Amino acid sequence: MKSELTKIPGIGKNMAEHLTKAGFPTIESLKGKKADDVYAADCIAQNSTLDRCVLYCYRLAVYYADHDGQLPENKLNWYDWKD
């Protein structure tokens, strides 16, 4: 079954699985969350420190969830959310 999380730019099947295992199985479940907390939950679920690129994906995903699927014009890709 395809996850609705894959509607989020930069979130493919693998990242959707990560989010689901970390306790965020839907777009709604990301609303109001902090990307750093989502990243930390994923690291715990994976029992490993993950690449910072994952955090950038989660920054985009949380913003997407909080803004009804709207992203700033200059931040349409995960790499636009770097530090």
Short mmCIF file of N, CA and C in Angstrom, two decimals:
data_model
loop_
_atom_site.label_atom_id
_atom_site.label_comp_id
_atom_site.label_asym_id
_atom_site.label_seq_id
_atom_site.Cartn_x
_atom_site.Cartn_y
_atom_site.Cartn_z
N MET A 1 0.84 -1.19 0.00
CA MET A 1 0.00 0.00 0.00
C MET A 1 0.88 1.24 0.00
N LYS A 2 0.60 2.15 -0.90
CA LYS A 2 1.39 3.37 -1.01
C LYS A 2 1.03 4.35 0.11
N SER A 3 2.05 4.90 0.74
CA SER A 3 1.85 5.84 1.82
C SER A 3 1.52 7.23 1.28
N GLU A 4 0.61 7.91 1.96
CA GLU A 4 0.29 9.29 1.58
C GLU A 4 1.49 10.21 1.76
N LEU A 5 2.45 9.78 2.58
CA LEU A 5 3.64 10.60 2.82
C LEU A 5 4.44 10.84 1.54
N THR A 6 4.28 9.96 0.56
CA THR A 6 5.02 10.13 -0.69
C THR A 6 4.48 11.29 -1.53
N LYS A 7 3.39 11.90 -1.10
CA LYS A 7 2.89 13.13 -1.75
C LYS A 7 3.83 14.30 -1.46
N ILE A 8 4.58 14.19 -0.38
CA ILE A 8 5.49 15.27 0.04
C ILE A 8 6.72 15.21 -0.86
N PRO A 9 7.10 16.34 -1.47
CA PRO A 9 8.31 16.34 -2.30
C PRO A 9 9.52 15.87 -1.48
N GLY A 10 10.30 14.98 -2.07
CA GLY A 10 11.49 14.48 -1.41
C GLY A 10 11.26 13.27 -0.52
N ILE A 11 10.01 12.90 -0.32
CA ILE A 11 9.70 11.73 0.50
C ILE A 11 9.25 10.60 -0.43
N GLY A 12 10.15 9.65 -0.61
CA GLY A 12 9.84 8.48 -1.41
C GLY A 12 9.43 7.33 -0.50
N LYS A 13 9.38 6.14 -1.08
CA LYS A 13 8.95 4.96 -0.33
C LYS A 13 9.83 4.72 0.90
N ASN A 14 11.15 4.81 0.74
CA ASN A 14 12.07 4.55 1.85
C ASN A 14 11.89 5.56 2.99
N MET A 15 11.82 6.84 2.64
CA MET A 15 11.67 7.86 3.68
C MET A 15 10.29 7.75 4.34
N ALA A 16 9.27 7.38 3.57
CA ALA A 16 7.94 7.17 4.15
C ALA A 16 7.98 6.03 5.18
N GLU A 17 8.73 4.99 4.87
CA GLU A 17 8.88 3.88 5.82
C GLU A 17 9.61 4.34 7.08
N HIS A 18 10.64 5.16 6.90
CA HIS A 18 11.35 5.71 8.06
C HIS A 18 10.38 6.50 8.94
N LEU A 19 9.62 7.39 8.32
CA LEU A 19 8.68 8.22 9.08
C LEU A 19 7.65 7.36 9.80
N THR A 20 7.14 6.37 9.13
CA THR A 20 6.14 5.50 9.74
C THR A 20 6.72 4.77 10.95
N LYS A 21 7.92 4.21 10.80
CA LYS A 21 8.57 3.51 11.92
C LYS A 21 8.88 4.45 13.08
N ALA A 22 9.11 5.72 12.76
CA ALA A 22 9.42 6.72 13.79
C ALA A 22 8.16 7.27 14.47
N GLY A 23 6.99 6.83 14.00
CA GLY A 23 5.74 7.25 14.64
C GLY A 23 4.99 8.34 13.90
N PHE A 24 5.32 8.56 12.64
CA PHE A 24 4.68 9.61 11.84
C PHE A 24 4.16 8.99 10.55
N PRO A 25 3.05 8.26 10.62
CA PRO A 25 2.56 7.51 9.46
C PRO A 25 1.73 8.31 8.45
N THR A 26 1.38 9.55 8.81
CA THR A 26 0.54 10.38 7.94
C THR A 26 1.06 11.81 7.90
N ILE A 27 0.60 12.54 6.92
CA ILE A 27 0.94 13.96 6.85
C ILE A 27 0.40 14.67 8.09
N GLU A 28 -0.82 14.33 8.47
CA GLU A 28 -1.43 14.93 9.66
C GLU A 28 -0.56 14.73 10.91
N SER A 29 0.09 13.58 11.02
CA SER A 29 0.90 13.28 12.20
C SER A 29 2.16 14.16 12.28
N LEU A 30 2.52 14.81 11.19
CA LEU A 30 3.68 15.70 11.18
C LEU A 30 3.32 17.14 11.57
N LYS A 31 2.03 17.46 11.53
CA LYS A 31 1.61 18.83 11.83
C LYS A 31 2.00 19.22 13.25
N GLY A 32 2.56 20.42 13.37
CA GLY A 32 2.93 20.95 14.68
C GLY A 32 4.19 20.37 15.28
N LYS A 33 4.84 19.48 14.55
CA LYS A 33 6.07 18.86 15.06
C LYS A 33 7.28 19.71 14.68
N LYS A 34 8.36 19.47 15.39
CA LYS A 34 9.64 20.10 15.05
C LYS A 34 10.45 19.07 14.25
N ALA A 35 11.03 19.53 13.16
CA ALA A 35 11.81 18.62 12.31
C ALA A 35 12.92 17.93 13.09
N ASP A 36 13.55 18.63 14.02
CA ASP A 36 14.62 18.03 14.84
C ASP A 36 14.08 16.87 15.66
N ASP A 37 12.84 16.99 16.15
CA ASP A 37 12.25 15.91 16.95
C ASP A 37 11.88 14.71 16.07
N VAL A 38 11.41 14.99 14.86
CA VAL A 38 11.10 13.91 13.92
C VAL A 38 12.38 13.16 13.56
N TYR A 39 13.44 13.92 13.30
CA TYR A 39 14.75 13.35 12.99
C TYR A 39 15.25 12.49 14.16
N ALA A 40 15.14 13.02 15.38
CA ALA A 40 15.59 12.27 16.57
C ALA A 40 14.80 10.98 16.73
N ALA A 41 13.49 11.04 16.51
CA ALA A 41 12.65 9.83 16.61
C ALA A 41 13.06 8.80 15.56
N ASP A 42 13.41 9.26 14.37
CA ASP A 42 13.86 8.35 13.33
C ASP A 42 15.20 7.72 13.70
N CYS A 43 16.11 8.51 14.24
CA CYS A 43 17.41 7.96 14.68
C CYS A 43 17.21 6.88 15.72
N ILE A 44 16.28 7.11 16.64
CA ILE A 44 15.98 6.12 17.68
C ILE A 44 15.38 4.87 17.04
N ALA A 45 14.43 5.06 16.13
CA ALA A 45 13.77 3.93 15.47
C ALA A 45 14.76 3.10 14.65
N GLN A 46 15.74 3.77 14.06
CA GLN A 46 16.75 3.08 13.24
C GLN A 46 17.93 2.60 14.08
N ASN A 47 17.96 3.03 15.35
CA ASN A 47 19.07 2.70 16.24
C ASN A 47 20.41 3.13 15.63
N SER A 48 20.40 4.34 15.06
CA SER A 48 21.58 4.84 14.36
C SER A 48 21.45 6.35 14.16
N THR A 49 22.57 7.01 14.07
CA THR A 49 22.56 8.41 13.67
C THR A 49 22.44 8.45 12.16
N LEU A 50 21.49 9.23 11.67
CA LEU A 50 21.23 9.30 10.24
C LEU A 50 21.91 10.52 9.62
N ASP A 51 22.13 10.45 8.35
CA ASP A 51 22.72 11.55 7.60
C ASP A 51 21.89 12.82 7.80
N ARG A 52 22.55 13.96 7.84
CA ARG A 52 21.85 15.23 8.02
C ARG A 52 20.87 15.51 6.88
N CYS A 53 21.07 14.90 5.74
CA CYS A 53 20.13 15.08 4.62
C CYS A 53 18.72 14.64 5.01
N VAL A 54 18.63 13.67 5.89
CA VAL A 54 17.33 13.21 6.38
C VAL A 54 16.65 14.35 7.14
N LEU A 55 17.40 15.06 7.96
CA LEU A 55 16.85 16.20 8.68
C LEU A 55 16.31 17.24 7.70
N TYR A 56 17.02 17.49 6.63
CA TYR A 56 16.56 18.48 5.65
C TYR A 56 15.25 18.03 5.01
N CYS A 57 15.12 16.75 4.75
CA CYS A 57 13.86 16.21 4.21
C CYS A 57 12.73 16.43 5.22
N TYR A 58 13.03 16.23 6.48
CA TYR A 58 12.00 16.37 7.50
C TYR A 58 11.62 17.84 7.72
N ARG A 59 12.56 18.74 7.52
CA ARG A 59 12.21 20.16 7.59
C ARG A 59 11.18 20.50 6.51
N LEU A 60 11.43 20.01 5.31
CA LEU A 60 10.49 20.22 4.22
C LEU A 60 9.15 19.56 4.54
N ALA A 61 9.18 18.32 5.01
CA ALA A 61 7.96 17.57 5.28
C ALA A 61 7.09 18.23 6.35
N VAL A 62 7.71 18.69 7.42
CA VAL A 62 6.95 19.34 8.49
C VAL A 62 6.35 20.66 8.00
N TYR A 63 7.12 21.42 7.25
CA TYR A 63 6.59 22.67 6.69
C TYR A 63 5.42 22.36 5.77
N TYR A 64 5.57 21.37 4.93
CA TYR A 64 4.51 20.95 4.01
C TYR A 64 3.24 20.60 4.80
N ALA A 65 3.38 19.82 5.86
CA ALA A 65 2.24 19.42 6.68
C ALA A 65 1.59 20.63 7.35
N ASP A 66 2.39 21.52 7.87
CA ASP A 66 1.88 22.69 8.59
C ASP A 66 1.24 23.74 7.68
N HIS A 67 1.55 23.69 6.40
CA HIS A 67 1.07 24.71 5.45
C HIS A 67 0.22 24.11 4.32
N ASP A 68 -0.50 23.05 4.66
CA ASP A 68 -1.45 22.42 3.72
C ASP A 68 -0.85 22.16 2.34
N GLY A 69 0.36 21.65 2.33
CA GLY A 69 0.99 21.25 1.07
C GLY A 69 1.65 22.38 0.29
N GLN A 70 1.68 23.55 0.86
CA GLN A 70 2.30 24.69 0.18
C GLN A 70 3.74 24.84 0.67
N LEU A 71 4.64 25.05 -0.28
CA LEU A 71 6.05 25.28 0.04
C LEU A 71 6.46 26.64 -0.52
N PRO A 72 7.42 27.30 0.13
CA PRO A 72 7.94 28.54 -0.44
C PRO A 72 8.55 28.26 -1.82
N GLU A 73 8.41 29.20 -2.72
CA GLU A 73 8.89 29.01 -4.08
C GLU A 73 10.38 28.67 -4.16
N ASN A 74 11.15 29.18 -3.21
CA ASN A 74 12.59 28.95 -3.22
C ASN A 74 13.00 27.73 -2.38
N LYS A 75 12.03 26.94 -1.91
CA LYS A 75 12.34 25.78 -1.07
C LYS A 75 11.49 24.57 -1.49
N LEU A 76 11.60 24.21 -2.75
CA LEU A 76 10.79 23.11 -3.28
C LEU A 76 11.48 21.76 -3.19
N ASN A 77 12.77 21.75 -2.87
CA ASN A 77 13.56 20.52 -2.79
C ASN A 77 14.15 20.36 -1.40
N TRP A 78 14.40 19.11 -1.02
CA TRP A 78 14.94 18.85 0.33
C TRP A 78 16.23 19.60 0.57
N TYR A 79 17.09 19.72 -0.44
CA TYR A 79 18.40 20.36 -0.24
C TYR A 79 18.29 21.87 -0.06
N ASP A 80 17.12 22.41 -0.33
CA ASP A 80 16.89 23.85 -0.07
C ASP A 80 16.71 24.13 1.42
N TRP A 81 16.60 23.09 2.22
CA TRP A 81 16.34 23.23 3.66
C TRP A 81 17.58 22.98 4.52
N LYS A 82 18.76 23.04 3.89
CA LYS A 82 20.02 22.87 4.63
C LYS A 82 20.22 24.00 5.62
N ASP A 83 21.13 23.77 6.56
CA ASP A 83 21.49 24.81 7.55
C ASP A 83 22.08 26.01 6.85
#
